[in-house]
């Protein structure tokens, strides 16, 4: 039996650097290490009826190497039309009789937000329709790998999935370098990511704390002038720009609490920026009710807070010794993420289990 993987990859968004591709690209590398053959990007496969449907000829050509009984890892979701996605799944499951294993990056039904252009599965703003579409796809898998227990529990609560659901933890952040900077105590919080989803930044106009911000300038609001905006970098180069402090994992529209759809999604997901900060040797600041808060507390990887004011105060009260302990823990955990230790174990287990 052979093993293959499929995924969608977008290296840029509107011609600008887009960090979301690195977790997908890193997963491809790890799958290759355990013997999986990469079938390449599937984005270009839909080819008729306005690129919404796939012809049988296109499916046969794309999956020519796949034989009956082979295993297919699918990095979920695939960013093709829902009809085309369902065609691909049915073809692999029934025509090719493959074992399907989903590696879940996001459950889009949990983050539908028209204000920032986030739609659900089936290009819909209807949460129920989107979730029905997602569960229809996911229940064809013999195994589902998810990043957090909260996401696992949400999928289980639907009572629609019979396959095994395994939690793999924080995303890997692969790097061949053994060099990681050692940061001294620095009263800074670093935020990096899609700034259009981070309108909480507009509420920091009166803060005297030092915030470093990375990402494409937001199109929906202006950054306060007191923030230290550092520009946008490709994901492979971004972590080299950090100079210390804490990596901030925050979303939504408020600095006093987590708010909005995108903010509430922190209850379920494992933001890739958390892995990036740790793999850079920086401890984290995360929301107390986020899905990764328990992991941060259990491994002493940073601070869990209810508000950014609380984070600012706690950072200011930290001694050099206390900060150094957090940095050492972050470095140790970060080196594991650089090597993909836990994720590789999860993939191997899924591949060999019946």
Short mmCIF file of C-alpha atoms in Angstrom, two decimals:
data_model
loop_
_atom_site.label_atom_id
_atom_site.label_comp_id
_atom_site.label_asym_id
_atom_site.label_seq_id
_atom_site.Cartn_x
_atom_site.Cartn_y
_atom_site.Cartn_z
CA UNK A 1 0.00 0.00 0.00
CA UNK A 2 1.24 3.48 -0.85
CA UNK A 3 0.68 6.80 0.87
CA UNK A 4 -0.11 10.13 -0.81
CA UNK A 5 -1.08 13.64 0.27
CA UNK A 6 -3.13 16.43 -1.27
CA UNK A 7 -3.61 20.06 -0.22
CA UNK A 8 -4.21 23.63 -1.31
CA UNK A 9 -1.32 26.07 -1.18
CA UNK A 10 -1.42 29.83 -1.69
CA UNK A 11 1.94 31.53 -1.23
CA UNK A 12 0.57 35.03 -1.69
CA UNK A 13 -2.64 36.91 -1.17
CA UNK A 14 -3.19 39.81 -3.56
CA UNK A 15 0.49 39.66 -4.43
CA UNK A 16 1.57 40.11 -0.81
CA UNK A 17 3.32 37.75 1.61
CA UNK A 18 0.87 35.32 3.17
CA UNK A 19 2.01 33.25 6.18
CA UNK A 20 -0.78 30.65 6.05
CA UNK A 21 1.14 28.55 3.54
CA UNK A 22 3.97 27.53 5.90
CA UNK A 23 1.98 25.10 8.11
CA UNK A 24 0.76 23.40 4.93
CA UNK A 25 4.25 23.34 3.40
CA UNK A 26 5.77 22.00 6.64
CA UNK A 27 3.18 19.23 6.73
CA UNK A 28 4.13 18.22 3.18
CA UNK A 29 7.78 17.91 4.29
CA UNK A 30 6.87 15.79 7.32
CA UNK A 31 4.61 13.53 5.27
CA UNK A 32 7.49 13.00 2.85
CA UNK A 33 9.69 11.90 5.77
CA UNK A 34 7.25 9.13 6.65
CA UNK A 35 7.05 7.94 3.05
CA UNK A 36 4.10 9.83 1.55
CA UNK A 37 4.21 11.02 -2.04
CA UNK A 38 3.01 14.55 -2.67
CA UNK A 39 0.46 14.77 -5.49
CA UNK A 40 0.86 18.54 -5.61
CA UNK A 41 -1.56 21.42 -5.36
CA UNK A 42 -5.16 20.55 -6.04
CA UNK A 43 -6.34 24.15 -6.50
CA UNK A 44 -6.12 24.00 -10.28
CA UNK A 45 -8.06 20.72 -10.60
CA UNK A 46 -11.66 22.03 -10.91
CA UNK A 47 -12.01 22.73 -14.62
CA UNK A 48 -15.62 22.93 -15.86
CA UNK A 49 -18.76 24.97 -15.07
CA UNK A 50 -16.81 27.99 -13.91
CA UNK A 51 -14.19 25.83 -12.17
CA UNK A 52 -16.84 24.41 -9.84
CA UNK A 53 -16.83 20.82 -11.12
CA UNK A 54 -14.10 18.30 -11.96
CA UNK A 55 -14.30 16.11 -15.04
CA UNK A 56 -13.77 12.36 -14.65
CA UNK A 57 -10.84 12.63 -17.06
CA UNK A 58 -9.19 15.26 -14.81
CA UNK A 59 -9.67 13.08 -11.72
CA UNK A 60 -8.22 10.01 -13.43
CA UNK A 61 -5.21 11.98 -14.63
CA UNK A 62 -4.52 13.69 -11.31
CA UNK A 63 -4.82 10.48 -9.26
CA UNK A 64 -3.22 8.18 -11.85
CA UNK A 65 -0.58 6.91 -9.38
CA UNK A 66 -3.15 6.11 -6.69
CA UNK A 67 -4.19 2.46 -6.49
CA UNK A 68 -6.98 0.67 -4.66
CA UNK A 69 -6.33 0.51 -0.92
CA UNK A 70 -3.78 3.34 -0.80
CA UNK A 71 -3.84 5.93 1.99
CA UNK A 72 -4.52 9.61 1.26
CA UNK A 73 -3.70 12.38 3.73
CA UNK A 74 -5.88 15.42 3.06
CA UNK A 75 -4.90 18.76 4.53
CA UNK A 76 -8.31 20.12 5.39
CA UNK A 77 -9.91 22.27 4.13
CA UNK A 78 -9.14 22.23 0.43
CA UNK A 79 -9.79 25.69 -0.98
CA UNK A 80 -11.70 24.57 -4.04
CA UNK A 81 -15.44 24.74 -4.59
CA UNK A 82 -17.52 22.55 -2.30
CA UNK A 83 -18.98 20.51 -5.21
CA UNK A 84 -15.47 19.85 -6.51
CA UNK A 85 -14.24 18.98 -2.99
CA UNK A 86 -17.06 16.46 -2.56
CA UNK A 87 -16.31 15.00 -6.00
CA UNK A 88 -12.68 14.44 -5.02
CA UNK A 89 -13.68 12.77 -1.74
CA UNK A 90 -16.24 10.46 -3.38
CA UNK A 91 -13.78 9.52 -6.11
CA UNK A 92 -11.05 8.60 -3.63
CA UNK A 93 -13.38 6.81 -1.23
CA UNK A 94 -15.51 4.84 -3.68
CA UNK A 95 -13.78 4.66 -7.06
CA UNK A 96 -10.24 4.29 -5.68
CA UNK A 97 -11.30 2.68 -2.36
CA UNK A 98 -8.66 4.64 -0.45
CA UNK A 99 -8.20 5.14 3.27
CA UNK A 100 -8.71 8.86 3.96
CA UNK A 101 -6.98 10.67 6.82
CA UNK A 102 -7.81 14.35 7.40
CA UNK A 103 -5.30 16.77 8.89
CA UNK A 104 -7.57 19.58 10.05
CA UNK A 105 -6.14 23.10 9.96
CA UNK A 106 -9.47 24.90 10.36
CA UNK A 107 -13.18 24.31 10.82
CA UNK A 108 -14.51 27.16 8.70
CA UNK A 109 -18.02 26.94 10.17
CA UNK A 110 -16.60 28.24 13.46
CA UNK A 111 -15.13 31.40 11.95
CA UNK A 112 -17.70 32.71 9.48
CA UNK A 113 -17.39 36.49 9.55
CA UNK A 114 -18.68 38.55 6.60
CA UNK A 115 -16.91 41.64 7.97
CA UNK A 116 -13.50 40.15 7.17
CA UNK A 117 -14.64 38.03 4.23
CA UNK A 118 -14.51 34.66 6.03
CA UNK A 119 -17.10 32.25 4.60
CA UNK A 120 -17.97 28.69 5.44
CA UNK A 121 -17.78 25.46 3.47
CA UNK A 122 -19.86 25.92 0.34
CA UNK A 123 -19.05 29.64 0.17
CA UNK A 124 -21.90 30.39 2.54
CA UNK A 125 -22.51 32.63 5.56
CA UNK A 126 -24.98 30.10 6.96
CA UNK A 127 -23.28 28.26 9.84
CA UNK A 128 -25.64 25.27 9.78
CA UNK A 129 -25.27 24.73 6.04
CA UNK A 130 -21.49 25.11 6.26
CA UNK A 131 -21.19 22.68 9.18
CA UNK A 132 -23.39 20.15 7.42
CA UNK A 133 -21.10 20.35 4.40
CA UNK A 134 -17.97 19.99 6.53
CA UNK A 135 -19.27 17.01 8.48
CA UNK A 136 -20.35 15.32 5.26
CA UNK A 137 -16.74 15.44 4.12
CA UNK A 138 -15.04 14.65 7.43
CA UNK A 139 -17.13 11.60 8.21
CA UNK A 140 -15.64 9.84 5.18
CA UNK A 141 -12.28 9.76 6.97
CA UNK A 142 -11.07 6.77 8.94
CA UNK A 143 -9.03 9.18 11.07
CA UNK A 144 -9.12 12.90 11.76
CA UNK A 145 -6.14 14.76 13.22
CA UNK A 146 -6.91 18.06 14.95
CA UNK A 147 -4.69 20.56 16.81
CA UNK A 148 -6.69 21.00 20.04
CA UNK A 149 -8.92 19.07 22.43
CA UNK A 150 -11.56 21.79 22.06
CA UNK A 151 -11.76 21.20 18.31
CA UNK A 152 -11.91 17.44 18.90
CA UNK A 153 -14.73 17.87 21.43
CA UNK A 154 -16.67 20.16 19.09
CA UNK A 155 -16.53 17.63 16.25
CA UNK A 156 -17.52 14.82 18.61
CA UNK A 157 -20.45 16.84 19.97
CA UNK A 158 -22.12 16.79 16.54
CA UNK A 159 -22.56 13.00 16.82
CA UNK A 160 -21.90 12.77 13.08
CA UNK A 161 -18.32 11.42 13.07
CA UNK A 162 -17.49 7.76 13.68
CA UNK A 163 -13.79 7.87 12.78
CA UNK A 164 -11.09 8.29 15.40
CA UNK A 165 -10.17 11.90 16.25
CA UNK A 166 -6.61 12.47 17.49
CA UNK A 167 -5.16 15.68 18.95
CA UNK A 168 -1.65 16.45 17.66
CA UNK A 169 -1.07 19.72 19.56
CA UNK A 170 0.67 22.86 18.34
CA UNK A 171 1.66 22.99 14.68
CA UNK A 172 5.23 22.20 13.85
CA UNK A 173 7.44 25.05 12.62
CA UNK A 174 10.18 23.24 10.74
CA UNK A 175 13.70 24.61 10.55
CA UNK A 176 17.02 22.95 9.76
CA UNK A 177 18.86 25.57 11.81
CA UNK A 178 20.04 24.74 15.32
CA UNK A 179 20.62 28.41 16.04
CA UNK A 180 17.96 30.11 18.15
CA UNK A 181 18.46 33.57 19.66
CA UNK A 182 18.52 33.96 23.44
CA UNK A 183 16.35 36.95 24.30
CA UNK A 184 16.97 39.11 27.35
CA UNK A 185 14.07 40.52 29.32
CA UNK A 186 12.25 42.99 27.13
CA UNK A 187 8.96 44.72 27.83
CA UNK A 188 7.53 44.15 24.38
CA UNK A 189 4.62 42.25 22.90
CA UNK A 190 4.98 41.15 19.29
CA UNK A 191 1.93 40.66 17.09
CA UNK A 192 2.24 39.14 13.63
CA UNK A 193 -0.43 37.97 11.23
CA UNK A 194 -3.47 39.09 9.26
CA UNK A 195 -3.92 42.62 10.57
CA UNK A 196 -7.36 42.96 8.97
CA UNK A 197 -8.57 40.49 11.62
CA UNK A 198 -6.83 42.36 14.44
CA UNK A 199 -8.84 45.53 14.90
CA UNK A 200 -8.13 45.33 18.64
CA UNK A 201 -4.95 47.14 17.66
CA UNK A 202 -6.99 50.32 17.14
CA UNK A 203 -7.76 50.38 20.89
CA UNK A 204 -4.09 50.64 21.88
CA UNK A 205 -3.86 54.38 21.22
CA UNK A 206 -3.39 55.21 24.92
CA UNK A 207 -1.05 52.35 25.79
CA UNK A 208 2.51 53.26 26.72
CA UNK A 209 3.61 49.63 26.41
CA UNK A 210 5.83 48.68 23.47
CA UNK A 211 4.02 46.68 20.76
CA UNK A 212 5.80 45.48 17.63
CA UNK A 213 3.45 44.73 14.73
CA UNK A 214 4.17 42.68 11.59
CA UNK A 215 1.94 42.05 8.61
CA UNK A 216 0.42 43.68 5.57
CA UNK A 217 -1.02 47.08 6.48
CA UNK A 218 -4.73 46.60 7.19
CA UNK A 219 -7.16 47.81 4.55
CA UNK A 220 -10.07 48.25 6.96
CA UNK A 221 -8.47 50.55 9.56
CA UNK A 222 -5.34 52.57 10.33
CA UNK A 223 -2.73 51.44 12.85
CA UNK A 224 -2.28 53.80 15.82
CA UNK A 225 0.95 55.80 15.46
CA UNK A 226 2.22 54.69 18.88
CA UNK A 227 2.54 51.08 17.66
CA UNK A 228 5.92 50.02 16.29
CA UNK A 229 4.94 48.78 12.82
CA UNK A 230 7.77 46.68 11.33
CA UNK A 231 6.35 45.75 7.92
CA UNK A 232 5.49 42.48 6.18
CA UNK A 233 7.80 39.52 5.54
CA UNK A 234 7.44 36.06 3.98
CA UNK A 235 6.73 33.47 6.67
CA UNK A 236 10.19 31.91 6.24
CA UNK A 237 11.85 35.23 7.10
CA UNK A 238 9.45 36.65 9.67
CA UNK A 239 10.84 35.04 12.81
CA UNK A 240 14.32 36.41 12.02
CA UNK A 241 12.96 39.91 12.63
CA UNK A 242 11.95 39.37 16.25
CA UNK A 243 14.10 40.98 18.93
CA UNK A 244 12.54 39.58 22.09
CA UNK A 245 9.69 40.07 24.51
CA UNK A 246 6.48 38.03 24.25
CA UNK A 247 4.59 36.68 21.26
CA UNK A 248 0.99 37.91 21.44
CA UNK A 249 -1.76 35.47 20.42
CA UNK A 250 -4.89 37.64 20.35
CA UNK A 251 -7.78 38.33 17.98
CA UNK A 252 -11.00 40.27 17.77
CA UNK A 253 -11.92 43.89 18.36
CA UNK A 254 -11.22 44.45 22.06
CA UNK A 255 -8.14 44.72 24.30
CA UNK A 256 -10.24 44.16 27.45
CA UNK A 257 -11.58 40.77 26.39
CA UNK A 258 -11.79 38.47 23.41
CA UNK A 259 -14.71 39.45 21.20
CA UNK A 260 -16.22 38.76 17.82
CA UNK A 261 -16.30 35.62 15.68
CA UNK A 262 -12.59 35.62 14.89
CA UNK A 263 -11.71 36.22 18.54
CA UNK A 264 -14.01 33.48 19.75
CA UNK A 265 -12.36 31.06 17.30
CA UNK A 266 -9.39 31.07 19.70
CA UNK A 267 -11.52 28.76 21.87
CA UNK A 268 -11.00 26.03 19.25
CA UNK A 269 -7.96 26.57 17.08
CA UNK A 270 -4.21 26.46 17.53
CA UNK A 271 -2.96 29.68 15.92
CA UNK A 272 0.13 29.07 13.84
CA UNK A 273 1.65 32.26 15.24
CA UNK A 274 1.95 30.50 18.61
CA UNK A 275 4.21 27.87 17.05
CA UNK A 276 6.17 30.55 15.20
CA UNK A 277 6.85 32.53 18.39
CA UNK A 278 7.93 29.46 20.36
CA UNK A 279 10.14 28.23 17.52
CA UNK A 280 11.76 31.68 17.66
CA UNK A 281 12.47 31.27 21.39
CA UNK A 282 9.81 33.71 22.60
CA UNK A 283 7.29 32.97 25.36
CA UNK A 284 3.62 33.64 24.70
CA UNK A 285 0.79 35.84 25.89
CA UNK A 286 -2.52 34.04 25.28
CA UNK A 287 -6.17 34.42 26.26
CA UNK A 288 -7.11 32.42 29.38
CA UNK A 289 -10.05 30.77 27.62
CA UNK A 290 -8.20 29.90 24.43
CA UNK A 291 -7.77 26.30 23.33
CA UNK A 292 -4.00 26.45 23.90
CA UNK A 293 -4.10 28.15 27.33
CA UNK A 294 -3.80 24.89 29.31
CA UNK A 295 -0.78 23.82 27.26
CA UNK A 296 0.88 27.19 27.89
CA UNK A 297 0.24 26.92 31.64
CA UNK A 298 1.25 23.26 31.97
CA UNK A 299 4.56 23.82 30.18
CA UNK A 300 5.17 27.31 31.63
CA UNK A 301 5.51 28.79 28.15
CA UNK A 302 4.21 32.27 28.94
CA UNK A 303 1.28 34.17 30.40
CA UNK A 304 -2.45 33.47 30.23
CA UNK A 305 -4.55 36.61 30.67
CA UNK A 306 -8.06 38.03 30.31
CA UNK A 307 -6.98 41.40 28.90
CA UNK A 308 -3.99 43.14 27.39
CA UNK A 309 -3.86 45.52 30.36
CA UNK A 310 -3.38 42.47 32.58
CA UNK A 311 -0.63 41.22 30.25
CA UNK A 312 1.17 44.59 30.32
CA UNK A 313 1.05 44.65 34.12
CA UNK A 314 2.28 41.07 34.55
CA UNK A 315 5.16 41.60 32.14
CA UNK A 316 6.25 44.74 33.97
CA UNK A 317 6.28 42.84 37.27
CA UNK A 318 8.37 39.92 35.98
CA UNK A 319 11.91 39.64 37.28
CA UNK A 320 14.79 38.82 34.97
CA UNK A 321 14.96 35.34 36.51
CA UNK A 322 11.25 34.70 35.91
CA UNK A 323 11.48 35.88 32.31
CA UNK A 324 14.56 33.73 31.68
CA UNK A 325 12.70 30.64 32.92
CA UNK A 326 9.91 31.34 30.43
CA UNK A 327 12.44 31.88 27.63
CA UNK A 328 14.25 28.62 28.40
CA UNK A 329 10.96 26.71 28.36
CA UNK A 330 9.93 28.37 25.10
CA UNK A 331 13.29 27.50 23.52
CA UNK A 332 13.07 23.86 24.60
CA UNK A 333 9.51 23.51 23.33
CA UNK A 334 10.38 25.50 20.20
CA UNK A 335 13.20 23.14 19.26
CA UNK A 336 10.70 20.26 19.29
CA UNK A 337 8.39 22.25 16.99
CA UNK A 338 11.34 22.93 14.68
CA UNK A 339 11.88 19.18 14.39
CA UNK A 340 8.17 18.30 14.19
CA UNK A 341 8.52 15.70 16.95
CA UNK A 342 4.92 15.34 18.18
CA UNK A 343 3.31 15.90 14.80
CA UNK A 344 5.46 13.21 13.18
CA UNK A 345 4.39 10.74 15.87
CA UNK A 346 0.73 11.52 15.23
CA UNK A 347 1.10 11.05 11.46
CA UNK A 348 2.96 7.75 11.84
CA UNK A 349 0.35 6.45 14.25
CA UNK A 350 -2.48 7.38 11.88
CA UNK A 351 -0.70 5.76 8.95
CA UNK A 352 -0.08 2.44 10.68
CA UNK A 353 -3.33 2.07 12.63
CA UNK A 354 -6.20 0.03 11.34
#
